[in-house]
Structures are given as structure tokens and as C-alpha cells.
Short mmCIF file of C-alpha atoms in Angstrom, two decimals:
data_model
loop_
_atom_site.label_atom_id
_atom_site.label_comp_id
_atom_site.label_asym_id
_atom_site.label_seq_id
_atom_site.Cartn_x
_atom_site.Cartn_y
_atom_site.Cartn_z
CA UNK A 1 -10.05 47.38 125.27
CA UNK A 2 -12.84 50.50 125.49
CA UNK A 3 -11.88 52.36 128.53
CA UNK A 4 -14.00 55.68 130.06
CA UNK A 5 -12.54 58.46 132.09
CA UNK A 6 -15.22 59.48 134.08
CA UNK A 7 -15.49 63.64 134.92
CA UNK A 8 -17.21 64.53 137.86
CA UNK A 9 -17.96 67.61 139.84
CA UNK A 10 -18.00 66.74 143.72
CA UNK A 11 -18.75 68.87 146.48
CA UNK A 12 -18.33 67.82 150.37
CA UNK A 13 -21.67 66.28 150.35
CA UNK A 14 -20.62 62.11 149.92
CA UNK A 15 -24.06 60.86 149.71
CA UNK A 16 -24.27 63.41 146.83
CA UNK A 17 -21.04 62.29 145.06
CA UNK A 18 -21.19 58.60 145.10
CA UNK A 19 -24.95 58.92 143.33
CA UNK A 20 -22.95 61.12 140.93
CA UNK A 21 -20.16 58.81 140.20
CA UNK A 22 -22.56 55.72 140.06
CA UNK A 23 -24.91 57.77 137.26
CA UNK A 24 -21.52 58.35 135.26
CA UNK A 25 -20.13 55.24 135.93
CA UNK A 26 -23.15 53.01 134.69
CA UNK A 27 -23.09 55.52 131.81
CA UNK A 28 -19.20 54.83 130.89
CA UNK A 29 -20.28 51.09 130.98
CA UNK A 30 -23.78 51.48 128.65
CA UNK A 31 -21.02 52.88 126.52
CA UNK A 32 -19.30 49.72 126.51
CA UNK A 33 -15.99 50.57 128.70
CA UNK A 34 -14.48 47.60 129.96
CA UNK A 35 -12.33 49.57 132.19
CA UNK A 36 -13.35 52.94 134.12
CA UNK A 37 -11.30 55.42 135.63
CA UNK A 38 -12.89 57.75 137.98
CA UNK A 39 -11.09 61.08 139.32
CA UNK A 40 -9.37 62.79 142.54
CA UNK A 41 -11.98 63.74 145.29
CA UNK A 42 -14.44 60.80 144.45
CA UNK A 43 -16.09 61.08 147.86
CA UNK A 44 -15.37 64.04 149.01
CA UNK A 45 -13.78 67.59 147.67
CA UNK A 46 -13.52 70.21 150.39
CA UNK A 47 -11.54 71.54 152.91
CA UNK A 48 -8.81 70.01 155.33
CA UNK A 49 -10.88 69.89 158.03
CA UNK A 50 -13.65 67.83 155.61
CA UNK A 51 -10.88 65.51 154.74
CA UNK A 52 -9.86 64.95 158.16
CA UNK A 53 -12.96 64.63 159.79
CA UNK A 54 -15.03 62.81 157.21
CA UNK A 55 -12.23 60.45 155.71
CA UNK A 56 -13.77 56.32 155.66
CA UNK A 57 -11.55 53.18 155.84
CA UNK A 58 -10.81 51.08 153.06
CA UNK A 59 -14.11 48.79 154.21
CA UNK A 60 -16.42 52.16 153.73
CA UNK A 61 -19.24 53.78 151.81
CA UNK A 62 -16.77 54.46 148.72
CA UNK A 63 -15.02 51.05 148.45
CA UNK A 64 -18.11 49.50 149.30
CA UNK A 65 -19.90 51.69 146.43
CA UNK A 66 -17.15 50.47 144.02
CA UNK A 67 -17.22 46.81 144.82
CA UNK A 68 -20.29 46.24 144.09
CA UNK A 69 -21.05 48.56 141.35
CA UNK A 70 -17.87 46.90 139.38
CA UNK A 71 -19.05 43.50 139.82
CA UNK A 72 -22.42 44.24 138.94
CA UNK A 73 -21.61 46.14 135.78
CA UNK A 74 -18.52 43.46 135.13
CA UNK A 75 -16.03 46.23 134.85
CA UNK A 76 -12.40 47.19 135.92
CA UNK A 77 -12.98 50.16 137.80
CA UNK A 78 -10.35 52.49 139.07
CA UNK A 79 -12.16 54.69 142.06
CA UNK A 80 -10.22 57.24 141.54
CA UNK A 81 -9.00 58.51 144.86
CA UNK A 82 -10.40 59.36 148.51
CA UNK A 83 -9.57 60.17 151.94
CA UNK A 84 -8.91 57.41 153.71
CA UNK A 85 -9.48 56.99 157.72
CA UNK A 86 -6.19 54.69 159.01
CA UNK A 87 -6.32 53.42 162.53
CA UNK A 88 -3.75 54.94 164.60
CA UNK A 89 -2.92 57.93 162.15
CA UNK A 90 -3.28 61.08 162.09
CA UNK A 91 -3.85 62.04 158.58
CA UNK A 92 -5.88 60.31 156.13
CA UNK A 93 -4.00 58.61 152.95
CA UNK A 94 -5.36 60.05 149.07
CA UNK A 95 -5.74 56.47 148.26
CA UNK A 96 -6.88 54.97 144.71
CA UNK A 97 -8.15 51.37 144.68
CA UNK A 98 -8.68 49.12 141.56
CA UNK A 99 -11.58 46.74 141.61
CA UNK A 100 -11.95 44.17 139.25
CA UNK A 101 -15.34 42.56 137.26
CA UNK A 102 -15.48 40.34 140.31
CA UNK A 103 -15.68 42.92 143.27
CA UNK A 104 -12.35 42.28 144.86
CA UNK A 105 -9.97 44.65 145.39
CA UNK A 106 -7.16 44.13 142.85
CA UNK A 107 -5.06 47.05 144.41
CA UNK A 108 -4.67 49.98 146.61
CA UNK A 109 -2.11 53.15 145.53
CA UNK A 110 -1.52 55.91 148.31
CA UNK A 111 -0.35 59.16 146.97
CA UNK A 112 3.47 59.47 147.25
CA UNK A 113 3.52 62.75 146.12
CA UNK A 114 1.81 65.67 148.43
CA UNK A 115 0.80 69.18 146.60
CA UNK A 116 2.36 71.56 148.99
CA UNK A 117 2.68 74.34 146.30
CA UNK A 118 1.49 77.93 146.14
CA UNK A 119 -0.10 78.46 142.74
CA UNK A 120 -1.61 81.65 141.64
CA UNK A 121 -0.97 83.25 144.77
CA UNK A 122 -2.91 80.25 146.59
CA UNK A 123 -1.08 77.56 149.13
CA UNK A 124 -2.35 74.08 149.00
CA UNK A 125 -0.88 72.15 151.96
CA UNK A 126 -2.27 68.43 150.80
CA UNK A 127 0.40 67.18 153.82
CA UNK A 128 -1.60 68.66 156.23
CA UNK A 129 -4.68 66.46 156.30
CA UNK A 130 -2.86 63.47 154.39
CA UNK A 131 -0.01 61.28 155.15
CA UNK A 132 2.49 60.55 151.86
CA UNK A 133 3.20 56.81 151.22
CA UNK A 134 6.21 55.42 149.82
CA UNK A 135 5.08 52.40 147.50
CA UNK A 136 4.79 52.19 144.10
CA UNK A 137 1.46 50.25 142.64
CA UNK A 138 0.84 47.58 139.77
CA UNK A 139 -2.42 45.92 138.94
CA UNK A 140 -3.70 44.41 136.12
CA UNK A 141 -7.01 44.20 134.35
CA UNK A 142 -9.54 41.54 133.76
CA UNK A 143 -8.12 40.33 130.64
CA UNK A 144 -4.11 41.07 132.09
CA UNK A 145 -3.38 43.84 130.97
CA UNK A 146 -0.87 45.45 133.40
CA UNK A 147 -2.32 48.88 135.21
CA UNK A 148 -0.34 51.62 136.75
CA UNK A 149 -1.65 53.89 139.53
CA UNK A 150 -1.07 56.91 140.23
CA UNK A 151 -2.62 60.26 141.56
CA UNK A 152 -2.73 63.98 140.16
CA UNK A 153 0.43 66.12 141.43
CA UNK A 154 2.32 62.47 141.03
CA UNK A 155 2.34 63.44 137.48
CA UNK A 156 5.56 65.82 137.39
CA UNK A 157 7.62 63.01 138.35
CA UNK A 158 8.71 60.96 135.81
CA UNK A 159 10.76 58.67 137.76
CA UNK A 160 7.27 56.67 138.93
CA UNK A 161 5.95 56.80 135.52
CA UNK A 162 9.13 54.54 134.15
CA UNK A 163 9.65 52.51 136.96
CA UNK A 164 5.85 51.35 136.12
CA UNK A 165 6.56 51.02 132.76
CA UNK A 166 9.82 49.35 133.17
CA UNK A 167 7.52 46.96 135.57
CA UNK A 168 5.17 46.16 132.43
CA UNK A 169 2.30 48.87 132.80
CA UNK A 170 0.69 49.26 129.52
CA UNK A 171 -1.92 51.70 131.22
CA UNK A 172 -1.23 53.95 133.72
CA UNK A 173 -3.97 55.77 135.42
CA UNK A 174 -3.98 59.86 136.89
CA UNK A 175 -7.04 60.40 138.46
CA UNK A 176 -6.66 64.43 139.09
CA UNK A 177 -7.91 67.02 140.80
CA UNK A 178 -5.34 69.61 138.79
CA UNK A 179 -5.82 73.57 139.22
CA UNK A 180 -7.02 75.67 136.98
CA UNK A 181 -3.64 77.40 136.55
CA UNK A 182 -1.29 74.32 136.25
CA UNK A 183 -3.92 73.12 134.25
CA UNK A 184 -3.91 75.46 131.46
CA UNK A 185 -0.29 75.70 131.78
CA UNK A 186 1.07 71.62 131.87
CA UNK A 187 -1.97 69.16 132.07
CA UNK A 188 -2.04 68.36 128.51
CA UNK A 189 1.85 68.89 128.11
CA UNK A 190 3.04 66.20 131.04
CA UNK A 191 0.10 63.72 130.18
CA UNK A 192 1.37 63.04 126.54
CA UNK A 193 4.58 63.59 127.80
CA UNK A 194 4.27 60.64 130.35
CA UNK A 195 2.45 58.70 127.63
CA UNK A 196 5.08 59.33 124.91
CA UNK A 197 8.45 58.71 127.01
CA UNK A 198 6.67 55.32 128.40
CA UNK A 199 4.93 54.23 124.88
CA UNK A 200 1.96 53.81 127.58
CA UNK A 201 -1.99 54.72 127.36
CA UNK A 202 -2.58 57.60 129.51
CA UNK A 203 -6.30 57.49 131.23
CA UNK A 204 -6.49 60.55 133.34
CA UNK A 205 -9.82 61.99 134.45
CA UNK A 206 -10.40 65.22 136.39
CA UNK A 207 -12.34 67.42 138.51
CA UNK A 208 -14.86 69.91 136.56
CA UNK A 209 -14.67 73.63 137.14
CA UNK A 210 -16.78 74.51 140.16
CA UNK A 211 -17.67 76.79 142.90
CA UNK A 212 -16.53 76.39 146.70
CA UNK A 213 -13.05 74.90 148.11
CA UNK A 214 -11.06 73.26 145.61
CA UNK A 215 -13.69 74.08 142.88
CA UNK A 216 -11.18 76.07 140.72
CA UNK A 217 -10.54 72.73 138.83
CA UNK A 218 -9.70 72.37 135.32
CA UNK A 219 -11.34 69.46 133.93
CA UNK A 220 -10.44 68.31 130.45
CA UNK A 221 -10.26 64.54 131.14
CA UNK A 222 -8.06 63.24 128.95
CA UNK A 223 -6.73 59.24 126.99
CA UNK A 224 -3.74 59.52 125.47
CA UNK A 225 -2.29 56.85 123.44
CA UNK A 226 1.29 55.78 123.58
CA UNK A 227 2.47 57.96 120.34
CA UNK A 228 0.98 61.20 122.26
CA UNK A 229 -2.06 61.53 120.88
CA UNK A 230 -5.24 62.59 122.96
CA UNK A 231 -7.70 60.02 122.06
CA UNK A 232 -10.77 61.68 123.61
CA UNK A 233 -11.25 64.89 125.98
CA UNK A 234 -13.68 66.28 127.85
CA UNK A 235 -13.87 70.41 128.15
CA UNK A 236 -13.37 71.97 131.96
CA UNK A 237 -16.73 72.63 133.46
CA UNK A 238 -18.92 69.99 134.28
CA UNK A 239 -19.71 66.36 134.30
CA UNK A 240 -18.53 64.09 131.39
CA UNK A 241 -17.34 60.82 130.36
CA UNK A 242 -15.20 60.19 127.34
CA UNK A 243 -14.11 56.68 125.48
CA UNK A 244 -11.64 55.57 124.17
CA UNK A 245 -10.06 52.04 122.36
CA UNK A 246 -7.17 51.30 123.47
CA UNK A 247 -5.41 49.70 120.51
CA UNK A 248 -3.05 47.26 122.60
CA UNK A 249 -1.60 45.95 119.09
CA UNK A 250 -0.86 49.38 118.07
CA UNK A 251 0.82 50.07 121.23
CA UNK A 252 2.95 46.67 120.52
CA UNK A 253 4.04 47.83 117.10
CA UNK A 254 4.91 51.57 118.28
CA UNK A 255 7.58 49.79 121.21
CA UNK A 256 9.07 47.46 118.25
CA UNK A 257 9.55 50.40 116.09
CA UNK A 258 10.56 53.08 117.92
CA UNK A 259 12.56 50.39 121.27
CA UNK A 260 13.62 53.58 123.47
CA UNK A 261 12.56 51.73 126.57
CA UNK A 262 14.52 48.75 124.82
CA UNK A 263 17.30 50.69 124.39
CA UNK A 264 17.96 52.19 127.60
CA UNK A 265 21.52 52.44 128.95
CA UNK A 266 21.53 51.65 132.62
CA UNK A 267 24.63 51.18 133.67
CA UNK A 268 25.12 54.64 132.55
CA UNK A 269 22.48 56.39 134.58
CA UNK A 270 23.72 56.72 137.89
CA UNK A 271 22.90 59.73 140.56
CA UNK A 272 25.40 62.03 140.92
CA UNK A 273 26.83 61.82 144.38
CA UNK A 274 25.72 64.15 146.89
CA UNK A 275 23.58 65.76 144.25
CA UNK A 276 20.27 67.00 146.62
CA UNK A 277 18.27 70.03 145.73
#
């Protein structure tokens, strides 16, 4: 399978952004990716008030967008992530949806995992404009190839990435929007991390350094393969799309070799009572 991850540069402009993803997108697929995984922020990347104010449904301009660019180009496409409107909520949901060659919506994933973090002397407060979910997602591809989704600051928790691999994901997906700090500091580290303890192909696009509200981004899309290796990457500022194939035999011969998901233990792993941070 050829997959792209697709690196944009949004702003809080969404007219502006979904002609940007659709250029990069029909340019992952003249490139011959089957599937395409967009990043955090697809339609919008601004401010809490932009999020909350400007957030669509699931049956809006960015779903819409997807669904028919997808089944006109025949592609899996992942759309990344954006703020979606819920009747009767308050806060939007950081929501990726799969769409298959066909146009359908395969799957939806809602961020379980909200950055509320102060990095480099800044606070991000993602649970102020958008509501956590509790469900963990897995799709599969055209062909059947089982698809894990998940979104940016969901990536320093490991327990989601096993439970999806101990589910069957071959793939798993991290559309980011990752800071320039943690970047530098763990993006590469936890995505061949997550790809290496899960013998899984790691597809994780980003946001590209930029100026204005959440435009100290740190790019460097990466696919990882299941031994750790970064398959192709794109640098931090900018707009890019990388490829990558995704060697699903290889994959099968690293899990017979090297069975540690075979050889788990679990009756021994059991949470130590009372234990809370």
C-alpha cells in the first residue's frame, strides 16, 4: 500500500484551508497514495473563540469536502481532525473521520486526550473549547487493512496505541498539530516508539511552522515502519506531502520474528490497587 501524509499550513480562514488540503491531497494521490492522512487543524487553526464559534457538524463543509474528494480520487482518506459543532454541547469535539474510495464515512475518532499543558512558558487549555471523548476507534481500509485513529497529544499514551494494536491495527494514524518545543524534544522519539512497541506503521502528519495562534508548529510529517524506521519526512516550515510503501509482508515477517505482542503476559499485568497519580 503507498500511503501520503499530507503537511499543511492552515490559518482561521476555512475557505482558505480546504482549497489547501484539496491541492495537497490530489497531489498525494497523482503520487499514487492509496491512503491519505491529512493533519490536526484541517479546517481551522486559531484561537478558542475560532474553534468555538466556527466549529461545523459532521454533515459540513469539511466532511462534505472529504467525501467527495475521496470518492472522486478513489482513496482512503483520513481528514485529519476538526472542530466539530454537536447539538446540545457546549464545546466542540477534535474529531478525525476516515472516508473510504466510496465516500462513506468508514469512521469517526474524538480526541480522548485534551492538551492542557504549559509548554515553554505557554498554557494551552484544548478543554476549554473541546469536549474529551472516551472511545477508542478502528477502521479499516479499502483493501482491509485495519486503521487506528488517533489525534496529536494522544500520542504519550501508550495504553491506546496497544489496545489498537491488540485489536488488529496494522496502521495507526496521528494527525498532529505538535509544538515546536515538544516537537524538537519527543515527536520523532514517541512516533517510532509507538511504531516499534506495536510492530505498527506510523502515518503521522503535522502542522508547518507558521505565524499567528497556534502557528509555532513543528512540522516534520513523519511514516514510520513497524521496526522504527522513518520511511519519509517532511522538514518544519511549510506545505509538503511525503510517500511512503507500506510493506504489509515485511510488517508480517517482523511480528513472526520478533512475537512481543505474541508473547505478552496478561495475567501478570494488573493495576496496582489504589495506585492514582
Amino acid at each position: 500500500m503507498r500511503a501520503a501524509a499530507v503537511q499543511l499550513q492552515q490559518t482561521n480562514d476555512m475557505d482558505r484551508n480546504l482549497e489547501a488540503a484539496d491541492r495537497l491531497t490530489r497531489a498525494a494521490a497523482a503520487d499514487g497514495a492509496e491512503l491519505v492522512v491529512l493533519p490536526e487543524r484541517l479546517d481551522l487553526r486559531g484561537s478558542a473563540r475560532d474553534y468555538g464559534e466556527r466549529a461545523e457538524p459532521l454533515d459540513g463543509r469539511p466532511v462534505d469536502w472529504a467525501q467527495r474528494t475521496a470518492g472522486e480520487l478513489g482513496i482512503d482518506l483520513v481528514a485529519g481532525s476538526i472542530a466539530e459543532r454537536r447539538e446540545g454541547r457546549d464545546r466542540v469535539a477534535n474529531t478525525s473521520v476516515h472516508v473510504g474510495p466510496d465516500g462513506e464515512v468508514k469512521a469517526v475518532y474524538r480526541k480522548i486526550h485534551m492538551f492542557d499543558v504549559e509548554v515553554g512558558g505557554v498554557e494551552y487549555r484544548e478543554s476549554e473549547h473541546s469536549e474529551p471523548a472516551d472511545e477508542i476507534v478502528l477502521s479499516e481500509t479499502a483493501d482491509g487493512t485495519e486503521l487506528g485513529l488517533t489525534i496529536c497529544y494522544d500520542l504519550r499514551f501508550p495504553e491506546l496505541y496497544r489496545i489498537l494494536a491488540l485489536r488488529g491495527a496494522r496502521i495507526v494514524t496521528v494527525p498532529a498539530n505538535f509544538t515546536r518545543v515538544t516537537g524538537e524534544a519527543h515527536w520523532e522519539v514517541l512516533l517510532r516508539a509507538r511504531a516499534i512497541e506495536n510492530q505498527v506503521f506510523v502515518i503521522a502528519p503535522g502542522q508547518g511552522r507558521g505565524d499567528g495562534p497556534e502557528g509555532d508548529s513543528y512540522g516534520n510529517s513523519m511514516i514510520v515502519d513497524p521496526w522504527g524506521e522513518v520511511l519519509a519526512r517532511a522538514g518544519g516550515e511549510g506545505e509538503a506531502v511525503v510517500t511512503a510503501e507500506l510493506d504489509l509482508a515485511r510488517q508480517d515477517q517482523i511480528r513472526e520474528k520478533l512475537p512481543s505482542l505474541a508473547n505478552r503476559v496478561e495475567a501478570a499485568y494488573r493495576w496496582p490497587e489504589g495506585a492514582r497519580l
